[in-house]
XYZ file of C-alpha atoms in Angstrom:
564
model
C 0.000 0.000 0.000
C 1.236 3.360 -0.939
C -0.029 6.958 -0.109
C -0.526 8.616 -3.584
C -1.148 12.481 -4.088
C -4.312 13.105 -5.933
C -3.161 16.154 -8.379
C -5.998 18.006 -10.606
C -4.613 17.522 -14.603
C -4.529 19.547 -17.145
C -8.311 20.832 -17.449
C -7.437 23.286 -20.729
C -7.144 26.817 -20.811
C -8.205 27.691 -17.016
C -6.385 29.574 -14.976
C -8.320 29.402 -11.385
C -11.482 27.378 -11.265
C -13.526 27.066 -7.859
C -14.047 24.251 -6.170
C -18.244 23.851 -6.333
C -18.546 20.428 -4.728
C -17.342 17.309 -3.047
C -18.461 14.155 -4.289
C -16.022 11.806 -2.199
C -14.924 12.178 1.973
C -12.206 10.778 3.741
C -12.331 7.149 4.310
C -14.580 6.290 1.180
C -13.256 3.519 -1.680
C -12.939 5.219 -4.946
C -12.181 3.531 -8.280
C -9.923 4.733 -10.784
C -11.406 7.408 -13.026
C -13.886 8.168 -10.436
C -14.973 11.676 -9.984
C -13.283 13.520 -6.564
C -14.821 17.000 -7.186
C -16.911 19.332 -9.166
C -15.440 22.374 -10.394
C -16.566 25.577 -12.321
C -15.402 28.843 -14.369
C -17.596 31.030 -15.856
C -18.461 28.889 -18.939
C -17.726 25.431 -17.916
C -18.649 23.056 -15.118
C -16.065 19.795 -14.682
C -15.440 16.570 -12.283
C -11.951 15.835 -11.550
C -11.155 11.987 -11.374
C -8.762 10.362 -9.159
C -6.000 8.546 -10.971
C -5.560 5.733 -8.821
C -8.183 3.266 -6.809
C -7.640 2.549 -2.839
C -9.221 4.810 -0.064
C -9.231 8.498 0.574
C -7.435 9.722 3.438
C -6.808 13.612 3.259
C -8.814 15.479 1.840
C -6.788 19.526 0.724
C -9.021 20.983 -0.780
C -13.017 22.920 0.433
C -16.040 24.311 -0.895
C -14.822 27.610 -2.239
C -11.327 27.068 -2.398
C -9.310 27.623 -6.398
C -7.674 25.009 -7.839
C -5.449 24.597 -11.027
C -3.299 22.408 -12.707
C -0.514 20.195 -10.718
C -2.736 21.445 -7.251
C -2.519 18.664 -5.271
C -6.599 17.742 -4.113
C -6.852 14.761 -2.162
C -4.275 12.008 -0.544
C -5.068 8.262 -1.748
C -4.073 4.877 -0.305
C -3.733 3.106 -2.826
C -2.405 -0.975 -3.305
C -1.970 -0.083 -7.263
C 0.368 2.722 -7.103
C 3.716 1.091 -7.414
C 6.312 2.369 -9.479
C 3.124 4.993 -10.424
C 3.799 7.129 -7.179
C 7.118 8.108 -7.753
C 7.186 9.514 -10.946
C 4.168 11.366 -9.815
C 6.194 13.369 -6.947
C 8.530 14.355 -10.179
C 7.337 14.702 -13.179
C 9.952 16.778 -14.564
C 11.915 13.285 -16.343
C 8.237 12.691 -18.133
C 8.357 16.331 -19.425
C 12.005 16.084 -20.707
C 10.924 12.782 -22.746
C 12.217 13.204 -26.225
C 9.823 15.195 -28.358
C 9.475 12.382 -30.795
C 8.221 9.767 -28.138
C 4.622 8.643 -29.023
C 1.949 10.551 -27.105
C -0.617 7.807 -26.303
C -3.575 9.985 -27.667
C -3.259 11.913 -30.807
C -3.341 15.366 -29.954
C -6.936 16.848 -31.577
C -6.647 18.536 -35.385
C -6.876 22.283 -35.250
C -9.870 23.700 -34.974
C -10.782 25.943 -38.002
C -10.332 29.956 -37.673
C -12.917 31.208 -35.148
C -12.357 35.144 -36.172
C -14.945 37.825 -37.101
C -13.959 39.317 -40.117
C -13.132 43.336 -39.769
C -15.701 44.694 -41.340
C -19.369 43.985 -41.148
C -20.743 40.969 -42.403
C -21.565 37.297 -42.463
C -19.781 35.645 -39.828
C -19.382 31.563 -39.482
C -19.683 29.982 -35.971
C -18.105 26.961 -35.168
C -17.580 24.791 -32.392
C -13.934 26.003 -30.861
C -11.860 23.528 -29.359
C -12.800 21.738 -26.525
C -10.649 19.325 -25.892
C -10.733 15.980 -26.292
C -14.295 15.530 -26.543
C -16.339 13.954 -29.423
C -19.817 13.819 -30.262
C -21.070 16.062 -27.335
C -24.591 16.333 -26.738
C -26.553 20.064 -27.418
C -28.791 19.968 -24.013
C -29.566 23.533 -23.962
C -30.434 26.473 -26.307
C -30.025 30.007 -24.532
C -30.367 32.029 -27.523
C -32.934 32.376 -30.626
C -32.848 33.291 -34.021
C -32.728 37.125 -34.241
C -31.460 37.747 -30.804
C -28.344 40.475 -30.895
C -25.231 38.689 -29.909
C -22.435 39.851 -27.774
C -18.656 38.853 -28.098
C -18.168 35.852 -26.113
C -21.868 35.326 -25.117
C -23.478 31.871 -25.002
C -25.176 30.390 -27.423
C -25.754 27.151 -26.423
C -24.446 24.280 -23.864
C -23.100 20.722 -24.471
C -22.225 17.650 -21.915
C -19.974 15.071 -22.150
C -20.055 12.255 -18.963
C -17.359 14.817 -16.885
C -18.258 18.137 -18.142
C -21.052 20.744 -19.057
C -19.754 23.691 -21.385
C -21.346 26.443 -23.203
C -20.568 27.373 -26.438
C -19.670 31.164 -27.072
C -19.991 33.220 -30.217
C -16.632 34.242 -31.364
C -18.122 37.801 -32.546
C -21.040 39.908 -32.047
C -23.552 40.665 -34.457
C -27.464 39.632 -34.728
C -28.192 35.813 -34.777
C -29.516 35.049 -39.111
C -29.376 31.266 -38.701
C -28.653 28.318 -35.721
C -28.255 25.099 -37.222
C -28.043 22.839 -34.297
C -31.032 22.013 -31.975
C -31.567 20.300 -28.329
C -29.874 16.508 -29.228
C -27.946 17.215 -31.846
C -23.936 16.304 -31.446
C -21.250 18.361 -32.495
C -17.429 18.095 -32.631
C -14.826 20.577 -33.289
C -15.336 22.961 -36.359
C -18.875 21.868 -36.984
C -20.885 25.042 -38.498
C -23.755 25.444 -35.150
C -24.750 29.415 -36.368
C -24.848 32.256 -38.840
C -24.308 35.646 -37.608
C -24.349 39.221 -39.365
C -21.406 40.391 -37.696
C -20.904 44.062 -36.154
C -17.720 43.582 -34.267
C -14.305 41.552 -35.125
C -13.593 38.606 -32.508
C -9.901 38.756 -30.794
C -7.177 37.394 -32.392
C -6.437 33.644 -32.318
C -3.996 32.096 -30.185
C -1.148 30.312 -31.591
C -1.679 26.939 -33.134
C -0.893 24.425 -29.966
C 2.272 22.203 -30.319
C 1.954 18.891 -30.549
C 1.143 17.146 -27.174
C 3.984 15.532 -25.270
C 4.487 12.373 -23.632
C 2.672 12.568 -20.452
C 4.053 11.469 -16.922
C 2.612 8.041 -15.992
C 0.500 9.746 -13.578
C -1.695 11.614 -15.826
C -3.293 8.229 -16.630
C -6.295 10.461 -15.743
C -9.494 10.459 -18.215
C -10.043 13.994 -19.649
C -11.998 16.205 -17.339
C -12.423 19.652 -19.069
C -12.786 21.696 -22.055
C -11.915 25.132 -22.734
C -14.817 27.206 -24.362
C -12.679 29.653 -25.099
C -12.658 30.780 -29.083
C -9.119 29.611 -29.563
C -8.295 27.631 -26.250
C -5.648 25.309 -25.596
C -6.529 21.728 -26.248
C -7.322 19.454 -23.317
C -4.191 16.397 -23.180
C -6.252 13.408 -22.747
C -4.935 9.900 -21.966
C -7.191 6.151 -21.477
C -11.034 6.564 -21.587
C -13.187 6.188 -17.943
C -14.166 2.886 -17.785
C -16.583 3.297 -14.987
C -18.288 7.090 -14.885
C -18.871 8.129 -11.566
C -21.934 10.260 -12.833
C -23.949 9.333 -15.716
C -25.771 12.571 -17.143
C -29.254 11.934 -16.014
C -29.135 9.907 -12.854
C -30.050 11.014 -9.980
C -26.804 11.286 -7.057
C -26.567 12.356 -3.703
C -23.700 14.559 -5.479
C -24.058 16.387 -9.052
C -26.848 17.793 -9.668
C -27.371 17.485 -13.667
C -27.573 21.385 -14.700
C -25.775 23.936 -16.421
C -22.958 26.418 -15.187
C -25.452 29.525 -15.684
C -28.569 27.589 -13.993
C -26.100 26.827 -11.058
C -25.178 29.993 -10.971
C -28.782 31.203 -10.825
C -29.449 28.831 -7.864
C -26.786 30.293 -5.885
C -27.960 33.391 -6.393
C -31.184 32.600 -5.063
C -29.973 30.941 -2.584
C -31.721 28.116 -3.745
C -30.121 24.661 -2.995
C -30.153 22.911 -6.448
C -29.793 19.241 -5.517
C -33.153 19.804 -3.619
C -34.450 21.066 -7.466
C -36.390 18.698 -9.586
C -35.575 18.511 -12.893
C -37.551 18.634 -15.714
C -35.200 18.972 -18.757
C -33.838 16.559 -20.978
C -32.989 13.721 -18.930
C -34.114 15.097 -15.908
C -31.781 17.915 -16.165
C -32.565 20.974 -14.172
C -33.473 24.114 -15.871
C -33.720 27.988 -14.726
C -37.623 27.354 -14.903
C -37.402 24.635 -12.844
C -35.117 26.976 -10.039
C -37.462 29.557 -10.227
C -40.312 27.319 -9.761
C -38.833 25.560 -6.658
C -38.630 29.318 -5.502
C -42.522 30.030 -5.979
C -43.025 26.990 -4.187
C -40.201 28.002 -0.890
C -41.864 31.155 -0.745
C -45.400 30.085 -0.924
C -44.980 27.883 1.629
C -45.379 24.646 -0.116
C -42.269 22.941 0.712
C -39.113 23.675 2.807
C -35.809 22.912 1.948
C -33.477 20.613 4.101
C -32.315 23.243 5.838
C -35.636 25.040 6.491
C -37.117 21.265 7.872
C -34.162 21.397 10.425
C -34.581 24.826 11.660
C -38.212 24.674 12.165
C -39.720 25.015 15.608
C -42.240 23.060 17.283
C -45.634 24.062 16.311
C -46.566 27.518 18.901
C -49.522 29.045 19.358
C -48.426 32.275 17.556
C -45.073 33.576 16.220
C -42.581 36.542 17.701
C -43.019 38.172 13.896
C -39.228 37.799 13.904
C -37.780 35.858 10.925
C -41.818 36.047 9.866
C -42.713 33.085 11.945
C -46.395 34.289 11.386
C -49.338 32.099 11.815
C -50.048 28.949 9.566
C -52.540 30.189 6.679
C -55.829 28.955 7.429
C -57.215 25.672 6.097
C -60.768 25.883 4.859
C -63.236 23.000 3.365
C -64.642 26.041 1.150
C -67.195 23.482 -0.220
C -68.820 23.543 2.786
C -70.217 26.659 2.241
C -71.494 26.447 -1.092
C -70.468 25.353 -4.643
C -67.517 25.757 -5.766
C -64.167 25.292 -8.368
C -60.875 25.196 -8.800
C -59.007 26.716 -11.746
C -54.680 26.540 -11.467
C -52.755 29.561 -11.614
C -51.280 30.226 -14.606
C -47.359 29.378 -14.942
C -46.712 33.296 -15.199
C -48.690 34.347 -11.973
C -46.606 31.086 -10.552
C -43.462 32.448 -11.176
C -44.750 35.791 -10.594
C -45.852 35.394 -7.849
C -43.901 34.190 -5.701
C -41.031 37.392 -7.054
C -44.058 40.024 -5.618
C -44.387 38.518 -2.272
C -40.837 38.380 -1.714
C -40.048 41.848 -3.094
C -43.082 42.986 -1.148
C -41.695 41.613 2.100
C -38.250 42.120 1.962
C -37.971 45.718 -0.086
C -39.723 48.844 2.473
C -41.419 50.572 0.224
C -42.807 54.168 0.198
C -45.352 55.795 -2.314
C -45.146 59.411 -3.685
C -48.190 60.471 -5.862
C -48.661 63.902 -8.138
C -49.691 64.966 -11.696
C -48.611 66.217 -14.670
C -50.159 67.777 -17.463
C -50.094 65.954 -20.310
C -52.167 68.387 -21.938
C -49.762 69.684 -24.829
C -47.905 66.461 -25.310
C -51.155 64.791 -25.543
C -51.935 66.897 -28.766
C -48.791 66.857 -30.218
C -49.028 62.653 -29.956
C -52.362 62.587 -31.168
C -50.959 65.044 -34.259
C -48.361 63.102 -34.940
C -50.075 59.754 -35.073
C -52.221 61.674 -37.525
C -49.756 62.868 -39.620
C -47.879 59.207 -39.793
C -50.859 56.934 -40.486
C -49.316 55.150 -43.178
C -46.326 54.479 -41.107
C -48.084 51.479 -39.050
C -46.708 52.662 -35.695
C -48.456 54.460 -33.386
C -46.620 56.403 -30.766
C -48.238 56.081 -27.008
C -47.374 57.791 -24.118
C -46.002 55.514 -22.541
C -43.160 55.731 -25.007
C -42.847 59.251 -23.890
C -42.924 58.490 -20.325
C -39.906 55.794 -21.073
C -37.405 58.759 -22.530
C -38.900 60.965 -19.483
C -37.351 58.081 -17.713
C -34.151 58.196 -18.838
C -33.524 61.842 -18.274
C -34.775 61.371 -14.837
C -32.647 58.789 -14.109
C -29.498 60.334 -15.448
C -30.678 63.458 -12.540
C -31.339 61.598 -10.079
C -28.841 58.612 -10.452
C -29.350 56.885 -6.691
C -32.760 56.016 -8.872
C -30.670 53.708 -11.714
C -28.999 51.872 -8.776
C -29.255 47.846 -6.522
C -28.386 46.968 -3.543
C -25.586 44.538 -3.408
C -24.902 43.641 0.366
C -23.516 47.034 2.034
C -23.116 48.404 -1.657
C -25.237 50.280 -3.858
C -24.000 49.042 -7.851
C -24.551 52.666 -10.023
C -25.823 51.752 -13.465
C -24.328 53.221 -16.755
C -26.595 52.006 -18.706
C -30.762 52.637 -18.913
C -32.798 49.459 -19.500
C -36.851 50.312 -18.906
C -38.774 47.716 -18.066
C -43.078 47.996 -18.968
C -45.792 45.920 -17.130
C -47.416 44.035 -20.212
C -50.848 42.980 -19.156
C -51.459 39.377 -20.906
C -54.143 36.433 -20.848
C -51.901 34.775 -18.271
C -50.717 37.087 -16.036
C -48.169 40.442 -15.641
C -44.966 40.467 -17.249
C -42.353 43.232 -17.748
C -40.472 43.217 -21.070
C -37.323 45.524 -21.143
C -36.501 48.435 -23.621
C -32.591 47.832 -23.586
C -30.802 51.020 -23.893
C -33.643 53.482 -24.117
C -31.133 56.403 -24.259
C -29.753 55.309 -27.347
C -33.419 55.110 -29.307
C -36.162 57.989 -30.399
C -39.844 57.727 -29.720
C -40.538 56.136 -32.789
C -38.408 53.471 -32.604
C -39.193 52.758 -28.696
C -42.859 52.646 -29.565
C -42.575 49.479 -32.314
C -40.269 48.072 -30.093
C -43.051 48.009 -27.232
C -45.341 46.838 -30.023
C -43.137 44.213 -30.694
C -42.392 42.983 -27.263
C -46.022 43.118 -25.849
C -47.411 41.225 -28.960
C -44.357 38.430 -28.278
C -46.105 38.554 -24.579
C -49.572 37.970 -25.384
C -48.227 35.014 -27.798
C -46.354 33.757 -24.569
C -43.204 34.019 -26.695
C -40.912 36.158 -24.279
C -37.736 34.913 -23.167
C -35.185 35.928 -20.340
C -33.708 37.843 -22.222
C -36.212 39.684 -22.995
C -37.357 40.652 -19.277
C -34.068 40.783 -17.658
C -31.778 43.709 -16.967
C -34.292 46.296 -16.213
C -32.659 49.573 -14.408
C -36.722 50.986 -13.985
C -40.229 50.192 -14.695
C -42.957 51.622 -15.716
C -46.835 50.347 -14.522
C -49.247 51.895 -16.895
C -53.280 51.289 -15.876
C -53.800 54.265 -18.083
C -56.050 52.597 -20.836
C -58.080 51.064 -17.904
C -58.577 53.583 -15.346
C -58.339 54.020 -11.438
C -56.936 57.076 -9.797
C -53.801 56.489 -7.908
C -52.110 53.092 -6.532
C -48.920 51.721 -5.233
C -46.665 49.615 -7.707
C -44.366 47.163 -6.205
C -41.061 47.252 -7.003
C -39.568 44.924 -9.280
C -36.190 43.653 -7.140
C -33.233 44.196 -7.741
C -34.251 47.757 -8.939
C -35.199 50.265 -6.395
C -38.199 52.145 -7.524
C -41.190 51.857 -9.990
C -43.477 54.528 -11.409
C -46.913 53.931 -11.500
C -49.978 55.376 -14.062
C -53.132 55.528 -13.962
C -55.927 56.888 -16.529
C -55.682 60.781 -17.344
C -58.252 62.875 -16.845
C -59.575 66.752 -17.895
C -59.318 68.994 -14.795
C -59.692 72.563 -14.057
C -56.473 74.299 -13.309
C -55.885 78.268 -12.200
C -53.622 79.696 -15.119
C -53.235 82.624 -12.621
C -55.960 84.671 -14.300
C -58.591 81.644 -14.816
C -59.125 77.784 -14.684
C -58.448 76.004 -17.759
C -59.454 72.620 -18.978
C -56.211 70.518 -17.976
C -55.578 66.919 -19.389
C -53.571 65.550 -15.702
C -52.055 61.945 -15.367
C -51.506 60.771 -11.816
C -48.329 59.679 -10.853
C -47.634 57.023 -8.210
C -43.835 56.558 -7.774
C -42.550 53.346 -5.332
C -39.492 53.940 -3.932
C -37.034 51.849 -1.588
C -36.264 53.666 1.802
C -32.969 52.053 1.886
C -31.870 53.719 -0.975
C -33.828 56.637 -1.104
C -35.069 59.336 0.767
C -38.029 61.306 0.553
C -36.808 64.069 -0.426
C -35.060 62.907 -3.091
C -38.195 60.454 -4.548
C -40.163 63.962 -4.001
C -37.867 65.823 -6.523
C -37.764 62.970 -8.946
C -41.214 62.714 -8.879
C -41.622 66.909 -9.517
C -38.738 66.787 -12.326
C -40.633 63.244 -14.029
C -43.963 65.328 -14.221
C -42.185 68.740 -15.124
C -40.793 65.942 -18.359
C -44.574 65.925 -19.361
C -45.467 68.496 -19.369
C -42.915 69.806 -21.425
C -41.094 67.869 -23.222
C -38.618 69.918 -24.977
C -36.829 69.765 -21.640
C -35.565 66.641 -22.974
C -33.186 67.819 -24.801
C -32.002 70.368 -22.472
């Protein structure tokens, strides 16, 4: 029996990568090629196997701590080490093998030019290299045809048995054409998407040298791949004879979803091996986080760590840690007919978001007016005047730019909370409450600064048709700096909007109405739309939601401050 050191091998063109979980603890039996830990950059998630069997001892590494190639992450006893453990405390003979000695893998073929050409264009998107991986899987899609691509961004993510990665576009531009779909397989160089380019890639790296003669420890089976557009290729030795996690399968360990989705769930806080998948294969999807969310907050289940906290049942609750009352069971049939209809998936989801943000954020309402009276006319002239156009300007594409200018005064108002920090925006996303067949949602106008009336109003056509057809998509209600809660073509008088988390404030508006206003010689008929702003106290003071609110209505009411 020998003691062996457990070393992670080369997982490609990574730096740092976290430790995310444990799948083994000291005393188990592990196998050869079985799975020690889980770890995770930004676009990948991988298992690193141990390269010997026997029985864990030491254990170096934690939750949280960064590991990299050569780090040394658990101590093995092992009865097959041998002659195995000493080259492994020096590899450095191994490395100065004669370049000509046979590498026991063929080192993969380069992968073809992953480069945005200069100017504008048509742009190719292949699979980059990712190591020594063939044939992997497409299990997720997390972009559409017609979405506008960053540099870098993901398009879509693939699994092997060790690793989940996503896919990033080596340019930006708007997505023409994806020719790969949920089961497809892909290997290096395949064509996945067409993109009109706006924006040339970074240069390649340098062709990688052929692969060297590894040390006899690195009998280890391939455990990552870089996503990166021209990453170094994963060295890969013998194939895993026995997986320790089959995609799929249910473990006490891995719990089968993405990077981003596990990133999501920490977010939330939400502890994703308690999650329920309902993917492909059982794998876990954000849906399926945000769901077990709805469900946590509504009281329908408790996590693990919720059942062990819980007190004995009391006759009432302190209000501390809103240990409230149980809500009341009731046999409504008892008092006369009755049915049941389920909530739709939107007010689900929805749902649950309001009663936390309602709870958690202290809000505070301002109301006031503003006339509306001469941009009223001047919308209703315009709309007149560009019939034939087919879009028709609303106010509520003038309230979006009033917005903006408001937020760019007031800047505490285009802010989150982030712990003990507040996180300034330089950028002005508007979301708009979109009322549909199934419930509230709030598409975002990305970069309303950067756009004119016109072109906000058909893009509010366009998103709140794509709502009513139940065809949004995160992207398409994520990012929001501010919202806006219109009940103007409805009616009311004033009310008080809650705040969409992580922003920290919300105007509200109700239907306009003719009033009589002293010009200082007379009252004059005055078309006034009340204004209900939500604001969070911990951001914001009154004084300050006060002015906004004065400035946001002084907007209205004329608009060629604007420009000012």
């Amino acid at each position: 029996m020998a003691l062996v050191n457990i070393q992670v091998p080369d997982i490609g063109d990574f730096d740092e990568v976290g430790v995310i979980e444990l799948l083994v603890k000291v005393g188990d039996t592990v196998k050869a090629e079985q799975s020690l830990i889980t770890v995770e950059s930004d676009k990948a998630s991988m298992e690193i196997p141990s390269s010997h069997a026997g029985v864990v001892k030491e254990l170096k590494i934690a939750l949280g701590d960064k590991v990299k190639q050569g780090s040394v992450i658990a101590v093995v006893e092992s009865a097959d080490a041998g002659a195995a453990s000493a080259p492994a405390a020096a590899p450095a003979p191994a490395a100065a093998a004669p370049a000509s000695a046979p590498a026991p893998v063929a080192a993969p073929a380069p992968a073809p030019a992953n480069v945005a050409p200069a100017a504008a264009g048509p742009v190719e998107v292949r699979v980059p290299d990712i190591g020594d991986f063939k044939d992997v899987a497409v299990i997720e899609m997390l972009v559409k045809v017609g979405d506008t691509i960053k540099v870098e961004q993901s398009l879509f993510t693939v699994e092997s048995d060790k690793a989940s990665m996503e896919i990033p576009s080596p340019a930006a531009g708007v997505l023409k054409e994806l020719k790969v779909k949920i089961g497809d397989t892909v290997n290096i160089g395949d064509l996945v998407a067409m993109l009109e380019g706006t924006a040339a890639a970074p240069a390649p790296a340098a062709a990688p040298a052929p692969a060297a003669a590894p040390a006899p420890v690195a009998a280890a089976a391939p455990v990552a791949a870089s996503v990166a557009a021209a990453a170094a290729p994963v060295a890969a030795t013998a194939s895993v004879a026995v997986p320790a996690h089959q995609p799929g399968t249910p473990t006490a360990g891995l719990p089968h979803a993405s990077p981003s989705v596990r990133k999501f769930a920490r977010e939330l806080g939400v502890p994703i091996d308690e999650v329920k998948g309902t993917g492909p294969k059982g794998r876990i999807t954000q849906d399926d986080v945000a769901a077990f969310t709805k469900q946590v907050m509504a009281g329908a289940v408790q996590t693990k760590a919720q059942a062990a906290k819980a007190p004995a049942a009391a006759s009432g609750g302190s209000g501390v840690g809103l240990d409230l009352l149980p809500w009341p069971k009731v046999d409504f049939t008892k008092f006369g007919p009755v049915e049941r209809k389920d909530l739709s998936r939107i007010k689900k989801i929805s749902g649950a978001n309001l009663h936390r943000n309602w709870v958690v954020i202290p809000h505070v309402t301002n109301h006031d007016d503003a006339d509306i009276t001469d941009l009223e006319a001047f919308r209703v002239q315009f709309n007149k005047e560009n019939e034939k156009s087919g879009v028709k300007v609303t106010m509520l594409a003038f309230m979006i730019k009033a917005a903006v200018a408001a937020l760019k005064k007031f800047p505490e108002f285009n802010s989150s909370l982030d712990g003990d920090q507040l996180v300034m925006k330089n950028y002005f996303h508007i979301g708009f409450a979109a009322d549909t067949p199934n419930g509230l949602v709030v598409p975002v106008i990305r970069d309303a600064d950067k756009k004119g009336i016109v072109q906000i109003s058909q893009e509010m056509g366009d998103l709140a048709k794509k709502a009513r057809d139940g065809k949004l998509g995160p992207a398409d209600m994520t990012g929001g700096c501010f919202s806006i809660s219109s009940l103007g073509g409805i009616g009311g008088r004033y009310f008080t909007p809650i705040i969409n988390a992580p922003e920290v404030a919300i105007m509200g508006v109700c239907k306009s109405s003719l009033e009589p206003k002293w010009d200082g010689k007379q009252f004059a008929p005055r078309l006034m739309l009340p204004l209900s702003l939500s604001w969070d106290h911990r951001v914001i003071d009154g004084a300050a939601a006060a002015r906004f609110n004065v400035y946001f209505a002084s907007l209205l009411a004329d608009f060629r401050r604007i420009v000012m």
